[in-house]
PDB file of C-alpha atoms and ligand atoms in Angstrom:
ATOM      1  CA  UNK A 283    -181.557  22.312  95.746  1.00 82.00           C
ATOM      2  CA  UNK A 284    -184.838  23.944  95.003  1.00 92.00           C
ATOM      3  CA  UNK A 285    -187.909  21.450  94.145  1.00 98.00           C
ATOM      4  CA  UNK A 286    -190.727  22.387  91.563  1.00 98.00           C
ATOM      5  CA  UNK A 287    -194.027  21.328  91.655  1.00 98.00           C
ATOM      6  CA  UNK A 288    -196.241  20.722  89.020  1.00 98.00           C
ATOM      7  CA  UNK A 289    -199.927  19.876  89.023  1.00 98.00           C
ATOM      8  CA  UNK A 290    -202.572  19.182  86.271  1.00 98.00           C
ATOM      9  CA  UNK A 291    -206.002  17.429  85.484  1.00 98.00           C
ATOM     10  CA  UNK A 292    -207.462  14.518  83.867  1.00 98.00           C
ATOM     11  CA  UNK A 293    -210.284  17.094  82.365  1.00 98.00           C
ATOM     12  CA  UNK A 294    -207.222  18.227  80.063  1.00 98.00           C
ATOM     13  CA  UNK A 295    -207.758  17.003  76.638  1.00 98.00           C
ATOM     14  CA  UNK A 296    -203.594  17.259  76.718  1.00 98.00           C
ATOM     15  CA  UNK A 297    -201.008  15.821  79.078  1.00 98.00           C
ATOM     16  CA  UNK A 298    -199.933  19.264  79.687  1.00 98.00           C
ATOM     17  CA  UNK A 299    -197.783  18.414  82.702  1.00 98.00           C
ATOM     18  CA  UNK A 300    -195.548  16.092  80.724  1.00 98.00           C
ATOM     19  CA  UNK A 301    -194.741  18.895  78.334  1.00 98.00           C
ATOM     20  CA  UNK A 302    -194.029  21.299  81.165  1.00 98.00           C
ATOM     21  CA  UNK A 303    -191.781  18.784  82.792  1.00 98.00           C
ATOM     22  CA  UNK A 304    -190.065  17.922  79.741  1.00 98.00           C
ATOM     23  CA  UNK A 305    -189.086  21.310  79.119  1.00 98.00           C
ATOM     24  CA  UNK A 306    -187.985  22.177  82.671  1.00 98.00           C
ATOM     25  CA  UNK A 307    -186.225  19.156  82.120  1.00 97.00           C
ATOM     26  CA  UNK A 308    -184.198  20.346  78.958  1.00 97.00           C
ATOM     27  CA  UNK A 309    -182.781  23.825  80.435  1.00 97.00           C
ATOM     28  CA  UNK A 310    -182.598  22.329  84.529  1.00 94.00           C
ATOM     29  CA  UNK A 311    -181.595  19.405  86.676  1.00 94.00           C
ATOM     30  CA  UNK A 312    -183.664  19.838  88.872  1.00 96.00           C
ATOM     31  CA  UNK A 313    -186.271  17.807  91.190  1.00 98.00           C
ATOM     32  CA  UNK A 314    -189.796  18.227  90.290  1.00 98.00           C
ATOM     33  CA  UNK A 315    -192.506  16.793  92.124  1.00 98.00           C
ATOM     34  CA  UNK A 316    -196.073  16.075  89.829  1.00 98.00           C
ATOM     35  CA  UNK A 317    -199.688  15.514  91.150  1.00 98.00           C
ATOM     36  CA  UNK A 318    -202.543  14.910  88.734  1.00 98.00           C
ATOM     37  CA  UNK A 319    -205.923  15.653  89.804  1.00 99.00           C
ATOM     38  CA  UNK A 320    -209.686  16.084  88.093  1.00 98.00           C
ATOM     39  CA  UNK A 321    -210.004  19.570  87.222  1.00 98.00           C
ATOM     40  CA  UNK A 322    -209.066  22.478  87.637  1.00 98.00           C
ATOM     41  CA  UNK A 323    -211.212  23.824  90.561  1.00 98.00           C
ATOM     42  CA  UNK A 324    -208.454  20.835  92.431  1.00 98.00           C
ATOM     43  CA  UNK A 325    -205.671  22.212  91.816  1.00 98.00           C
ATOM     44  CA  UNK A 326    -205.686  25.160  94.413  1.00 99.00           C
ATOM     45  CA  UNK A 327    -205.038  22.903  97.270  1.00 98.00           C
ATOM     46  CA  UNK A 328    -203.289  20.652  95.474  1.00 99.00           C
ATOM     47  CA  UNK A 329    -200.572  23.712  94.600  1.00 99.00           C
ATOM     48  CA  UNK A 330    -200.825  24.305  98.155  1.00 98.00           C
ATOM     49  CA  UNK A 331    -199.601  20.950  99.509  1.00 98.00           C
ATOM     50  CA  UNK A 332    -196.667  20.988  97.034  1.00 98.00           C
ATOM     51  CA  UNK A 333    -195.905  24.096  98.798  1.00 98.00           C
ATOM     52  CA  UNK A 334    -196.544  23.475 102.560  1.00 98.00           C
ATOM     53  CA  UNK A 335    -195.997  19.424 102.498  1.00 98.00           C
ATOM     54  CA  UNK A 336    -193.252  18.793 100.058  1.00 98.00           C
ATOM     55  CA  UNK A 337    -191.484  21.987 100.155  1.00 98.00           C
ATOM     56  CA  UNK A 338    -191.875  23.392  96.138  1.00 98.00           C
ATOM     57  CA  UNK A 339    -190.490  26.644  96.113  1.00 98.00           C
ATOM     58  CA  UNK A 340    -193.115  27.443  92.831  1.00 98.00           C
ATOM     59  CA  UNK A 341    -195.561  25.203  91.384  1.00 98.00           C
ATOM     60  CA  UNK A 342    -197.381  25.190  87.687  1.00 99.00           C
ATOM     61  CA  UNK A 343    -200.962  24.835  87.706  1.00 99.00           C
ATOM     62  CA  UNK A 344    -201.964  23.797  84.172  1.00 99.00           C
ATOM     63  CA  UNK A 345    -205.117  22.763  83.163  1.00 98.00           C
ATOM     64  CA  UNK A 346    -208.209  23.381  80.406  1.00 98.00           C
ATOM     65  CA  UNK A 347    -211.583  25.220  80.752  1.00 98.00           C
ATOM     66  CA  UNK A 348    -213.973  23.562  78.717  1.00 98.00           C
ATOM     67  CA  UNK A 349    -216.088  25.838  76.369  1.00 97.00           C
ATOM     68  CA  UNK A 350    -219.399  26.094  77.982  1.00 97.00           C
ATOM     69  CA  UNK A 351    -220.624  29.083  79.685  1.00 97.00           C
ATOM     70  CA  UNK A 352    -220.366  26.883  83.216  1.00 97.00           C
ATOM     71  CA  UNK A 353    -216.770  25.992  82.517  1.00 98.00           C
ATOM     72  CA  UNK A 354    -216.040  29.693  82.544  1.00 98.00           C
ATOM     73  CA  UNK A 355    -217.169  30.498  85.769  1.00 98.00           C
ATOM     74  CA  UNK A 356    -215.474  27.200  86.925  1.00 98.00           C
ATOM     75  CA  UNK A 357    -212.031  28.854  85.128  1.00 98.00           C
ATOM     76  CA  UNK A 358    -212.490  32.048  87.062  1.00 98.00           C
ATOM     77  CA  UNK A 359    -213.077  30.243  90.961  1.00 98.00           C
ATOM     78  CA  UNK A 360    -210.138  28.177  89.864  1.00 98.00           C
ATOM     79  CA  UNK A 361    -208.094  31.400  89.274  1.00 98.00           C
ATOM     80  CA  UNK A 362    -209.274  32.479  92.686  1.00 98.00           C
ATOM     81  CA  UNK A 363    -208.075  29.857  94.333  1.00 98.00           C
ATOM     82  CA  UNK A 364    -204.713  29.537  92.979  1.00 99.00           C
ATOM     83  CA  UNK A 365    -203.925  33.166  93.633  1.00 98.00           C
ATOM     84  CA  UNK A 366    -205.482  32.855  97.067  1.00 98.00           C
ATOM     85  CA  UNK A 367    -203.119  29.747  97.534  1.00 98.00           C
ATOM     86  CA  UNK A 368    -200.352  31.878  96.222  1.00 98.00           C
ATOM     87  CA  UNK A 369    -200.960  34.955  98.713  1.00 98.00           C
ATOM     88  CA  UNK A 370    -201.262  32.242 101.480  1.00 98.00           C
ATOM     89  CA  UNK A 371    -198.023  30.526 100.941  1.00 98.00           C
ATOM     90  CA  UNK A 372    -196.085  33.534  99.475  1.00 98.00           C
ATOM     91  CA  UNK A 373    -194.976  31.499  96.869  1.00 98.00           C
ATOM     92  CA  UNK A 374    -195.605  31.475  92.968  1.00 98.00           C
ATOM     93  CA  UNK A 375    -198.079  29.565  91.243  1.00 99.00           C
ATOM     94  CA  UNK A 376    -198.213  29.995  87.569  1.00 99.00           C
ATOM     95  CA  UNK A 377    -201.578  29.019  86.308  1.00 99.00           C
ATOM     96  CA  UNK A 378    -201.261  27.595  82.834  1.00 99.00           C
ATOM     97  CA  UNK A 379    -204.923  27.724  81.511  1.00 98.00           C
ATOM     98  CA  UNK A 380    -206.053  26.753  77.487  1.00 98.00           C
ATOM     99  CA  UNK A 381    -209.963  27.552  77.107  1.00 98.00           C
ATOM    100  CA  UNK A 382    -210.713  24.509  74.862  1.00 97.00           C
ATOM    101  CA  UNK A 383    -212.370  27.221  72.182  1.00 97.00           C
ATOM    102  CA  UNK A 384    -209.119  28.866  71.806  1.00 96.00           C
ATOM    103  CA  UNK A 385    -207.947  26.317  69.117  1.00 93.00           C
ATOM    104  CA  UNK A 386    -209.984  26.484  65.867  1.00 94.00           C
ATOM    105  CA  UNK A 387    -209.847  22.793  65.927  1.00 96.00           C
ATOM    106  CA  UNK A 388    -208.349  19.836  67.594  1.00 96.00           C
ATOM    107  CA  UNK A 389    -205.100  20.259  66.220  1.00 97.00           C
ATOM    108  CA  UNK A 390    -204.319  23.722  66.941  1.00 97.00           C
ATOM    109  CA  UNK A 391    -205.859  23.043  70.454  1.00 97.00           C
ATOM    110  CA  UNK A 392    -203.565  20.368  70.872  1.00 98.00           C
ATOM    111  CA  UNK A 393    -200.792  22.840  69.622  1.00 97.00           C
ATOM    112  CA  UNK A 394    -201.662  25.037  71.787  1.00 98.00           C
ATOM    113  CA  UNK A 395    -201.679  23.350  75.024  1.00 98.00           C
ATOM    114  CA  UNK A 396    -198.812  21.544  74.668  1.00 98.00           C
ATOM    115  CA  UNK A 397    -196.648  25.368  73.500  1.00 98.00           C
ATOM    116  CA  UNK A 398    -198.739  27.183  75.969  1.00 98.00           C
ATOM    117  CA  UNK A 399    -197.122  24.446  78.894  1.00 98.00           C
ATOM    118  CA  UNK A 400    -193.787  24.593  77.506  1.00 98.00           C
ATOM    119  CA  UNK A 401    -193.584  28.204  77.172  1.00 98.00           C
ATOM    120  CA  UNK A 402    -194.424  29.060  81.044  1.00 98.00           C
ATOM    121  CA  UNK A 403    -192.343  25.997  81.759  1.00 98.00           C
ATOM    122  CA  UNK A 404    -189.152  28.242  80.438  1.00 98.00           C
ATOM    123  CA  UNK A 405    -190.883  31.530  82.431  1.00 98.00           C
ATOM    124  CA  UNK A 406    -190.645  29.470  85.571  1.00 98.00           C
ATOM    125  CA  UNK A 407    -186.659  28.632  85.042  1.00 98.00           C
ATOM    126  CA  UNK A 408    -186.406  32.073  84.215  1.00 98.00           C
ATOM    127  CA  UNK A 409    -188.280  33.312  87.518  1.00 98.00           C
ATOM    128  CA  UNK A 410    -186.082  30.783  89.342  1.00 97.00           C
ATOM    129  CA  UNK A 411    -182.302  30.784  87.680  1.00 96.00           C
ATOM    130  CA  UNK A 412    -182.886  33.756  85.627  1.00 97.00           C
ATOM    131  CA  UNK A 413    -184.478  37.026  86.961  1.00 98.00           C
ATOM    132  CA  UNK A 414    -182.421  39.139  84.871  1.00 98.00           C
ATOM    133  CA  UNK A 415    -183.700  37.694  81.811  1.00 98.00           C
ATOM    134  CA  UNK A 416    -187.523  38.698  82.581  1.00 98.00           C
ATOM    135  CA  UNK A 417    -186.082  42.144  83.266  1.00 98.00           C
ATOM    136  CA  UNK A 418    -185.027  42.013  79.756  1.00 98.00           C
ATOM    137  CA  UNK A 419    -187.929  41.072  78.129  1.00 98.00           C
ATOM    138  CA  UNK A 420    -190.205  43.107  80.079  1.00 98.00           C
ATOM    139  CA  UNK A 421    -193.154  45.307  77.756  1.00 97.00           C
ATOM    140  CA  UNK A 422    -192.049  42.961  75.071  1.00 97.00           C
ATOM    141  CA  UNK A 423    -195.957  41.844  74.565  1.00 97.00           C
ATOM    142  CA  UNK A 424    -194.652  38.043  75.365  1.00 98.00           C
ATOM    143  CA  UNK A 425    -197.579  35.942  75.130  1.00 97.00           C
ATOM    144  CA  UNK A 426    -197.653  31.846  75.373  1.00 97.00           C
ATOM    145  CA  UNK A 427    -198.764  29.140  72.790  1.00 95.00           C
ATOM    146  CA  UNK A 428    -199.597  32.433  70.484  1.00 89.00           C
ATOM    147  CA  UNK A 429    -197.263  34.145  68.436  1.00 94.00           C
ATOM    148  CA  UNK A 430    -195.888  37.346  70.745  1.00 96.00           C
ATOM    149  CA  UNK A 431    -197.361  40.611  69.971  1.00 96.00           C
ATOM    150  CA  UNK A 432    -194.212  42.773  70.448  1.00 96.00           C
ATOM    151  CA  UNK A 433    -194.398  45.966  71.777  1.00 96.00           C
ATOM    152  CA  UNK A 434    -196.646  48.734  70.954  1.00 96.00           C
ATOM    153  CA  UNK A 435    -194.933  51.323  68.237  1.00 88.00           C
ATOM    154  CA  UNK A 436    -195.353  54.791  68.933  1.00 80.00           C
TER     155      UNK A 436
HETATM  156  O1  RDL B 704    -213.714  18.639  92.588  1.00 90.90           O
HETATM  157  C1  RDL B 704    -214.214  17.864  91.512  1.00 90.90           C
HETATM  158  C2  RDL B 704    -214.657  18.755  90.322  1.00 90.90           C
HETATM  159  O2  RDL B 704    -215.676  19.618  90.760  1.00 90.90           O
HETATM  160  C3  RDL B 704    -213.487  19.564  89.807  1.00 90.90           C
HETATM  161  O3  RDL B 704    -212.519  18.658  89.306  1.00 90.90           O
HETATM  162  C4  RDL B 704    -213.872  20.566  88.676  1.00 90.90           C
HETATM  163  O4  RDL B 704    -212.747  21.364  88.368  1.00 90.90           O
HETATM  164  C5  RDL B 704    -214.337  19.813  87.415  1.00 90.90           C
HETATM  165  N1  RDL B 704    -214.830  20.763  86.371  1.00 90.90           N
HETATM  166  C6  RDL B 704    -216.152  21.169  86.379  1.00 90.90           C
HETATM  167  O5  RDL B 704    -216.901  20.757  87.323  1.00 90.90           O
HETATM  168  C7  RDL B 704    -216.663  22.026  85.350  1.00 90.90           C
HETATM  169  O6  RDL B 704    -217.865  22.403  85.335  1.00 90.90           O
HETATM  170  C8  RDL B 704    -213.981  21.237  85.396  1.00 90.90           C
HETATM  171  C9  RDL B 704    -214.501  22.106  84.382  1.00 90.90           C
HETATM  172  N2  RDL B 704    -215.822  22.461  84.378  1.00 90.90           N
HETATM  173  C10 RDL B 704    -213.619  22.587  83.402  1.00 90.90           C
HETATM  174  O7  RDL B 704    -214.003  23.324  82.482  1.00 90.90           O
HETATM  175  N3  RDL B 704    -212.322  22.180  83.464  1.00 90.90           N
HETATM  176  C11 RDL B 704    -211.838  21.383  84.456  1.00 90.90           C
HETATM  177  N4  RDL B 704    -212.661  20.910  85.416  1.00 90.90           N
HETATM  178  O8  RDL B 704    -210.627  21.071  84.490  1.00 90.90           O
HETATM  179  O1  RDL B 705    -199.388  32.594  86.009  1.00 90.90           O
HETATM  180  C1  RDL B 705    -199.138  32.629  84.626  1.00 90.90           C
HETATM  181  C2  RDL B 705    -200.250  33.352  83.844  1.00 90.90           C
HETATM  182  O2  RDL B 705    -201.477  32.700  84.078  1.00 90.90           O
HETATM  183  C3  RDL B 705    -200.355  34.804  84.286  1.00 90.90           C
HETATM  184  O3  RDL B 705    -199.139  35.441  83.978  1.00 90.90           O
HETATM  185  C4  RDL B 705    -201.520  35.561  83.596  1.00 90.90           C
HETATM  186  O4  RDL B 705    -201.582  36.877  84.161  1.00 90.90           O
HETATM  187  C5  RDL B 705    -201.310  35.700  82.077  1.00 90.90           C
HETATM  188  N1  RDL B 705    -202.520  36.320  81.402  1.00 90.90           N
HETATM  189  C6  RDL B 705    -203.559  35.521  81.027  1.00 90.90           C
HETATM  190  O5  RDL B 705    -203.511  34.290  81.316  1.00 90.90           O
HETATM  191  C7  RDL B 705    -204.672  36.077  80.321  1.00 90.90           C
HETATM  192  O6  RDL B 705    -205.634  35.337  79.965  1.00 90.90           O
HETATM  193  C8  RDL B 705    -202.570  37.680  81.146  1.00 90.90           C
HETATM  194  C9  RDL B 705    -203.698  38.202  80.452  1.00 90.90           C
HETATM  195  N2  RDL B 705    -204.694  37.368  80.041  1.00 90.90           N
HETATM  196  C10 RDL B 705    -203.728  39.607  80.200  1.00 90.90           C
HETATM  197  O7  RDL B 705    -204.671  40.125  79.602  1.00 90.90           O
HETATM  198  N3  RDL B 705    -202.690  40.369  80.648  1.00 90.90           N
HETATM  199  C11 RDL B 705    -201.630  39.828  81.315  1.00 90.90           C
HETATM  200  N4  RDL B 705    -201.574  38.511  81.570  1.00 90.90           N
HETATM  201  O8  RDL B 705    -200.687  40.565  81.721  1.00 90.90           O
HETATM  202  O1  RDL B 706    -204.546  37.847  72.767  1.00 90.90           O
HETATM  203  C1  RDL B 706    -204.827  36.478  72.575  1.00 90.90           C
HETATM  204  C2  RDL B 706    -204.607  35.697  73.873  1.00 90.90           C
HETATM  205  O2  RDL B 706    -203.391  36.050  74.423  1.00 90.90           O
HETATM  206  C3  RDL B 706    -205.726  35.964  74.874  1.00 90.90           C
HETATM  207  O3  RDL B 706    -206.920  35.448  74.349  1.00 90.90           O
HETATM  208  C4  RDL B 706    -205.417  35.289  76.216  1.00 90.90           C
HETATM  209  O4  RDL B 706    -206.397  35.617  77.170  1.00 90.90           O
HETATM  210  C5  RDL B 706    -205.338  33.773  76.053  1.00 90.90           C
HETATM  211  N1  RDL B 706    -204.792  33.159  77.319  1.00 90.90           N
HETATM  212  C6  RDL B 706    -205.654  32.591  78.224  1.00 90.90           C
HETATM  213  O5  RDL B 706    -206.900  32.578  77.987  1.00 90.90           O
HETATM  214  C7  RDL B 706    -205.139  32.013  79.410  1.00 90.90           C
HETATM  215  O6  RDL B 706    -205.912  31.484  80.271  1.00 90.90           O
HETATM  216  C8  RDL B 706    -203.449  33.180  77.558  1.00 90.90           C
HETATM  217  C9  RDL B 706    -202.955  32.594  78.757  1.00 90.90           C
HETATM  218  N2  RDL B 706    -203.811  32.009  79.637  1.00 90.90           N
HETATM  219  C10 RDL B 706    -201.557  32.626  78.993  1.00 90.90           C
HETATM  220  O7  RDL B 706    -201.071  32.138  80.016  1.00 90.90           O
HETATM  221  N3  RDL B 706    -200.763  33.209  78.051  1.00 90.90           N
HETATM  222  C11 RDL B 706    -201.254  33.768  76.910  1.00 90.90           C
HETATM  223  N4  RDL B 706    -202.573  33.744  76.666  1.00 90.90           N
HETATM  224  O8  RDL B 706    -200.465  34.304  76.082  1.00 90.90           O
END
């Protein structure tokens, strides 16, 4: 039986990796295996010891980029590093990332982060159970926490 990792960060103004489990929960029985660390520049090699130590055959990364100008570049050597960690282990690691000026306010933020977890929580049963069903929705202008665009009309 396959395990799935999940990893997030105290910075989070959300407990996004309770959402995420929850919903794996609710469509999978299924081990998962959770680590919580600061931020999100932590989580690359955090991913990768779900991986290489406890076996994980795909891990979500979820975490938030503050708003500062700083917090940005911090967002982008995070990204780095998890797809680094994902072309070193050949193994998926979907980064679940909500920039903390997404959300108008608290609320939607909130919103957001907790949708935005649940939503790639369902891609990741999909990319493990359910290939065929990605297939289906593919150029369907998915997007997570936001409404989906659709597909461009001609
Ligand atoms: O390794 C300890 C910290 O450096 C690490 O946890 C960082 O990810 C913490 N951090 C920053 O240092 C920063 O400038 C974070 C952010 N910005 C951020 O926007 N979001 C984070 N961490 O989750
Ligand atoms: O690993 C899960 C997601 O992080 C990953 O699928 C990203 O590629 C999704 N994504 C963004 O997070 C984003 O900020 C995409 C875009 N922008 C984008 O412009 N186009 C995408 N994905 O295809
Ligand atoms: O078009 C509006 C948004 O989709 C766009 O602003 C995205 O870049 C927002 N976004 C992120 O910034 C991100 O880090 C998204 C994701 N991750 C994501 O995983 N899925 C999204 N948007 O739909």
């Amino acid at each position: 039986m396959p395990v799935i990792g999940i990893v997030d960060t105290t910075f989070a103004r959300f407990n996004m990796g309770k959402a995420a489990m929850d919903e794996i929960q609710k469509h999978a029985s299924i081990k998962i295996i959770r680590r919580t660390v600061p931020g999100i520049k932590d989580l690359p090699v955090a991913a990768k010891k779900l991986i290489d130590e406890e076996r994980c055959v795909i891990v979500m990364a979820l975490g938030m980029p503050g708003a500062k100008d700083k917090d940005k570049i911090c967002a982008h050597e995070a990204s780095t590093g998890i797809i680094q960690a994902q072309l070193m282990t050949n193994t998926h690691i979907i980064e679940v990332f909500v920039h903390e000026d997404e959300g108008n306010d608290e609320k939607e933020l909130a919103f957001l982060m907790e949708q935005r977890s649940r939503e790639h929580a369902l891609n990741v049963v999909k990319m493990l159970f359910k290939p065929e069903q990605l297939i289906k929705e593919a150029g369907t202008g998915q997007r997570q926490g936001y409404r989906d665009v659709g597909p461009a009309r001609v």
